[in-house]
Amino acid sequence: MILLEFYRDDLPKTLFPLNTNLWLIERGLQIILNYIYQEIKSKESSDSGDFQQQERVFASKHNHHLRRTHKLDFVSEIFIYDIVYRHRSKFRKDFDKARCNFGYRFEEGTPISSSLSYKQYRLKILEKTSEYKFSLSFDISSYFNSIYHHDLSSWFRDIAIQDSDTDIFGKFLRQINGGRSIDCLTQGLYPTKMIGSHFLKFIDNFPGIKSPCLLRFMDDFVLFSNNLNELQKDFILIQKLLGRKGLSVNPSKTKFNFHQNHSVTGFLENQIDVVRLGLLRKRSSAFQSLYSDPMEEEDENSDDSQFLTTEETNYLLNLLDSPNFNEDDADLVLTYLRDEAENLLEHLSAILWRFPYLSKNVFLFVRFVEDKQSLLKTLLDFVNKNDVISDYSLFWIANIVETYLMGKQGVDKLISELIEHPDASKISKAKILEIPDHRYGLREYREEILRSGASDWLSWSSAVGSRTENRDLRNYVLKYFAKGSRINALIAEIISQE
């Protein structure tokens, strides 16, 4: 695997995948890397470049909670993939079976599947449950938003190939966050997950922890012991170690567990009705579905469409009308009721409104809707009738527009609503503006933005979206755009090669 493949394969799994970055990186990778390592990394030049301060975005989580992070521009995004890729051999697997962390590293030149690794983590927990009387599970509160950038720089210094890599890594963390010392590690990217996971190895490797087994996936910890007092002492010790890094344990997710008969399997299965359990098992195993990886988006190529019995189909259809219909129910419905896609159209608005976290699932589901004109009407009604919509939902509706609805009657109205909606961010608007189509007012939107000389996501996506316009007219407008910033100039250089 090479750098470009690493980036290209991970992009669809990220929180806000934009084709603007992909298109620029695929066609201008060497130009971008030269800018990073000859201008930004340079110490000699007083005119050395900088990483731009990045756009704040808010991805939806369960129960209308938000995940705060950055959407990186193409320079910053390929930088973090490149520097981690070059240091991939430093992210090593544990050799101590009593201290294991799972997920986020390379094996044989390829990044391992985090969903598969998470399944292995859960299975290992079940295995250790049969060996020990007690366990303690906990995680770190707002982990990625709480890491101090100087601590990350110090950690990276220990693995960096050369000192200049440490310097530019620290510069990246500082500048993308406008100089703020915390909340600097971008979420949702495989390389930053690698960093977040391996940063915590100072806990795994601390010799003072006495419990005979510690398992960890990212910031989720489970300690095992036959001595409850030992667990309590270790828990206090780990909190002190984390506190030195400004990190805290999440009290609401901390649980001491007693393993009666050294098994939890029977308890878990008794809590789920038989039909639901069968559906969960069809997703590979009940436990994999119950404990889905919280750090990874659903793999859009996974095949969960195994044959449903009549009983299972009726069960899922009945869920839709249940007053207790919840996020997990909606996830199951979108996963399995592909043959009922037309009948689900009337429920899509309710799912997007009540469970914005599932907006990407809706995007993956609608490919099974044959009547795309009715789909467009459903989405237009949803956007028109709701003054408050999650920006995450607006972003994935824009993806639906680009993938399935271009050319449909009325799509111009939906495009206009998505761009003008009061809750639309620069990122969800950028998803529309990057569509390489001159119809539906897109040319006029883009030209106005490009002539402003701004340097932000609206202008970058507009520039990339204009790539299919008449070459002479496009390059004339890009001359004005290029004067806005060094980033603008790089984009204009790459596009003008076409």
PDB file of N, CA, C and O in Angstrom, residues 231-261:
ATOM      1  N   LEU A 231      -8.202  -4.331  41.929  1.00  0.00           N
ATOM      2  CA  LEU A 231      -8.832  -3.518  40.882  1.00  0.00           C
ATOM      3  C   LEU A 231      -9.013  -2.075  41.338  1.00  0.00           C
ATOM      4  O   LEU A 231      -8.764  -1.122  40.578  1.00  0.00           O
ATOM      5  N   GLN A 232      -9.482  -1.901  42.560  1.00  0.00           N
ATOM      6  CA  GLN A 232      -9.720  -0.553  43.075  1.00  0.00           C
ATOM      7  C   GLN A 232      -8.424   0.256  43.147  1.00  0.00           C
ATOM      8  O   GLN A 232      -8.391   1.431  42.775  1.00  0.00           O
ATOM      9  N   LYS A 233      -7.346  -0.376  43.610  1.00  0.00           N
ATOM     10  CA  LYS A 233      -6.056   0.320  43.684  1.00  0.00           C
ATOM     11  C   LYS A 233      -5.566   0.718  42.291  1.00  0.00           C
ATOM     12  O   LYS A 233      -5.083   1.832  42.079  1.00  0.00           O
ATOM     13  N   ASP A 234      -5.700  -0.206  41.349  1.00  0.00           N
ATOM     14  CA  ASP A 234      -5.256   0.095  39.985  1.00  0.00           C
ATOM     15  C   ASP A 234      -6.089   1.209  39.356  1.00  0.00           C
ATOM     16  O   ASP A 234      -5.563   2.053  38.609  1.00  0.00           O
ATOM     17  N   PHE A 235      -7.366   1.210  39.650  1.00  0.00           N
ATOM     18  CA  PHE A 235      -8.242   2.236  39.096  1.00  0.00           C
ATOM     19  C   PHE A 235      -7.830   3.619  39.595  1.00  0.00           C
ATOM     20  O   PHE A 235      -7.772   4.580  38.826  1.00  0.00           O
ATOM     21  N   ILE A 236      -7.520   3.725  40.859  1.00  0.00           N
ATOM     22  CA  ILE A 236      -7.060   4.999  41.431  1.00  0.00           C
ATOM     23  C   ILE A 236      -5.727   5.396  40.806  1.00  0.00           C
ATOM     24  O   ILE A 236      -5.513   6.559  40.433  1.00  0.00           O
ATOM     25  N   LEU A 237      -4.836   4.415  40.645  1.00  0.00           N
ATOM     26  CA  LEU A 237      -3.529   4.691  40.045  1.00  0.00           C
ATOM     27  C   LEU A 237      -3.677   5.188  38.603  1.00  0.00           C
ATOM     28  O   LEU A 237      -3.047   6.182  38.201  1.00  0.00           O
ATOM     29  N   ILE A 238      -4.504   4.510  37.813  1.00  0.00           N
ATOM     30  CA  ILE A 238      -4.681   4.899  36.406  1.00  0.00           C
ATOM     31  C   ILE A 238      -5.280   6.300  36.293  1.00  0.00           C
ATOM     32  O   ILE A 238      -4.883   7.090  35.431  1.00  0.00           O
ATOM     33  N   GLN A 239      -6.212   6.630  37.184  1.00  0.00           N
ATOM     34  CA  GLN A 239      -6.781   7.979  37.152  1.00  0.00           C
ATOM     35  C   GLN A 239      -5.715   9.030  37.431  1.00  0.00           C
ATOM     36  O   GLN A 239      -5.721  10.110  36.817  1.00  0.00           O
ATOM     37  N   LYS A 240      -4.788   8.730  38.335  1.00  0.00           N
ATOM     38  CA  LYS A 240      -3.700   9.668  38.621  1.00  0.00           C
ATOM     39  C   LYS A 240      -2.767   9.804  37.420  1.00  0.00           C
ATOM     40  O   LYS A 240      -2.322  10.912  37.084  1.00  0.00           O
ATOM     41  N   LEU A 241      -2.472   8.687  36.751  1.00  0.00           N
ATOM     42  CA  LEU A 241      -1.615   8.720  35.570  1.00  0.00           C
ATOM     43  C   LEU A 241      -2.263   9.538  34.450  1.00  0.00           C
ATOM     44  O   LEU A 241      -1.611  10.347  33.782  1.00  0.00           O
ATOM     45  N   LEU A 242      -3.554   9.316  34.246  1.00  0.00           N
ATOM     46  CA  LEU A 242      -4.276  10.093  33.233  1.00  0.00           C
ATOM     47  C   LEU A 242      -4.335  11.567  33.608  1.00  0.00           C
ATOM     48  O   LEU A 242      -4.235  12.449  32.749  1.00  0.00           O
ATOM     49  N   GLY A 243      -4.494  11.829  34.904  1.00  0.00           N
ATOM     50  CA  GLY A 243      -4.580  13.207  35.368  1.00  0.00           C
ATOM     51  C   GLY A 243      -3.326  14.011  35.062  1.00  0.00           C
ATOM     52  O   GLY A 243      -3.399  15.228  34.859  1.00  0.00           O
ATOM     53  N   ARG A 244      -2.180  13.342  35.016  1.00  0.00           N
ATOM     54  CA  ARG A 244      -0.936  14.037  34.669  1.00  0.00           C
ATOM     55  C   ARG A 244      -0.966  14.548  33.237  1.00  0.00           C
ATOM     56  O   ARG A 244      -0.215  15.458  32.881  1.00  0.00           O
ATOM     57  N   LYS A 245      -1.817  13.961  32.410  1.00  0.00           N
ATOM     58  CA  LYS A 245      -1.972  14.397  31.026  1.00  0.00           C
ATOM     59  C   LYS A 245      -3.237  15.244  30.843  1.00  0.00           C
ATOM     60  O   LYS A 245      -3.637  15.543  29.714  1.00  0.00           O
ATOM     61  N   GLY A 246      -3.865  15.632  31.934  1.00  0.00           N
ATOM     62  CA  GLY A 246      -5.075  16.437  31.851  1.00  0.00           C
ATOM     63  C   GLY A 246      -6.299  15.656  31.413  1.00  0.00           C
ATOM     64  O   GLY A 246      -7.282  16.241  30.950  1.00  0.00           O
ATOM     65  N   LEU A 247      -6.268  14.332  31.579  1.00  0.00           N
ATOM     66  CA  LEU A 247      -7.369  13.465  31.145  1.00  0.00           C
ATOM     67  C   LEU A 247      -8.130  12.938  32.354  1.00  0.00           C
ATOM     68  O   LEU A 247      -7.551  12.728  33.425  1.00  0.00           O
ATOM     69  N   SER A 248      -9.421  12.697  32.172  1.00  0.00           N
ATOM     70  CA  SER A 248     -10.270  12.223  33.266  1.00  0.00           C
ATOM     71  C   SER A 248     -11.123  11.044  32.808  1.00  0.00           C
ATOM     72  O   SER A 248     -11.501  10.951  31.633  1.00  0.00           O
ATOM     73  N   VAL A 249     -11.457  10.192  33.751  1.00  0.00           N
ATOM     74  CA  VAL A 249     -12.328   9.045  33.480  1.00  0.00           C
ATOM     75  C   VAL A 249     -13.783   9.507  33.471  1.00  0.00           C
ATOM     76  O   VAL A 249     -14.176  10.393  34.237  1.00  0.00           O
ATOM     77  N   ASN A 250     -14.568   8.911  32.593  1.00  0.00           N
ATOM     78  CA  ASN A 250     -16.001   9.217  32.492  1.00  0.00           C
ATOM     79  C   ASN A 250     -16.762   8.443  33.570  1.00  0.00           C
ATOM     80  O   ASN A 250     -16.911   7.220  33.478  1.00  0.00           O
ATOM     81  N   PRO A 251     -17.278   9.119  34.620  1.00  0.00           N
ATOM     82  CA  PRO A 251     -17.945   8.405  35.721  1.00  0.00           C
ATOM     83  C   PRO A 251     -19.164   7.611  35.272  1.00  0.00           C
ATOM     84  O   PRO A 251     -19.451   6.542  35.816  1.00  0.00           O
ATOM     85  N   SER A 252     -19.901   8.104  34.267  1.00  0.00           N
ATOM     86  CA  SER A 252     -21.145   7.442  33.864  1.00  0.00           C
ATOM     87  C   SER A 252     -20.900   6.101  33.179  1.00  0.00           C
ATOM     88  O   SER A 252     -21.818   5.294  33.058  1.00  0.00           O
ATOM     89  N   LYS A 253     -19.664   5.854  32.740  1.00  0.00           N
ATOM     90  CA  LYS A 253     -19.368   4.597  32.047  1.00  0.00           C
ATOM     91  C   LYS A 253     -18.422   3.691  32.823  1.00  0.00           C
ATOM     92  O   LYS A 253     -17.912   2.709  32.296  1.00  0.00           O
ATOM     93  N   THR A 254     -18.203   4.025  34.084  1.00  0.00           N
ATOM     94  CA  THR A 254     -17.328   3.217  34.925  1.00  0.00           C
ATOM     95  C   THR A 254     -18.150   2.141  35.639  1.00  0.00           C
ATOM     96  O   THR A 254     -19.128   2.459  36.322  1.00  0.00           O
ATOM     97  N   LYS A 255     -17.749   0.871  35.475  1.00  0.00           N
ATOM     98  CA  LYS A 255     -18.523  -0.226  36.056  1.00  0.00           C
ATOM     99  C   LYS A 255     -17.600  -1.292  36.644  1.00  0.00           C
ATOM    100  O   LYS A 255     -16.719  -1.809  35.952  1.00  0.00           O
ATOM    101  N   PHE A 256     -17.817  -1.594  37.923  1.00  0.00           N
ATOM    102  CA  PHE A 256     -17.210  -2.775  38.536  1.00  0.00           C
ATOM    103  C   PHE A 256     -18.168  -3.946  38.311  1.00  0.00           C
ATOM    104  O   PHE A 256     -19.366  -3.833  38.581  1.00  0.00           O
ATOM    105  N   ASN A 257     -17.660  -5.056  37.814  1.00  0.00           N
ATOM    106  CA  ASN A 257     -18.508  -6.195  37.465  1.00  0.00           C
ATOM    107  C   ASN A 257     -18.087  -7.442  38.225  1.00  0.00           C
ATOM    108  O   ASN A 257     -16.887  -7.758  38.323  1.00  0.00           O
ATOM    109  N   PHE A 258     -19.088  -8.134  38.750  1.00  0.00           N
ATOM    110  CA  PHE A 258     -18.868  -9.447  39.370  1.00  0.00           C
ATOM    111  C   PHE A 258     -19.386 -10.502  38.404  1.00  0.00           C
ATOM    112  O   PHE A 258     -20.534 -10.442  37.959  1.00  0.00           O
ATOM    113  N   HIS A 259     -18.539 -11.460  38.050  1.00  0.00           N
ATOM    114  CA  HIS A 259     -18.881 -12.451  37.032  1.00  0.00           C
ATOM    115  C   HIS A 259     -19.416 -13.712  37.704  1.00  0.00           C
ATOM    116  O   HIS A 259     -18.673 -14.663  37.973  1.00  0.00           O
ATOM    117  N   GLN A 260     -20.692 -13.689  37.969  1.00  0.00           N
ATOM    118  CA  GLN A 260     -21.323 -14.857  38.573  1.00  0.00           C
ATOM    119  C   GLN A 260     -21.248 -16.023  37.585  1.00  0.00           C
ATOM    120  O   GLN A 260     -21.590 -15.881  36.413  1.00  0.00           O
ATOM    121  N   ASN A 261     -20.771 -17.164  38.062  1.00  0.00           N
ATOM    122  CA  ASN A 261     -20.546 -18.346  37.220  1.00  0.00           C
ATOM    123  C   ASN A 261     -19.553 -18.058  36.094  1.00  0.00           C
ATOM    124  O   ASN A 261     -19.471 -18.785  35.106  1.00  0.00           O
TER     125      ASN A 261
END
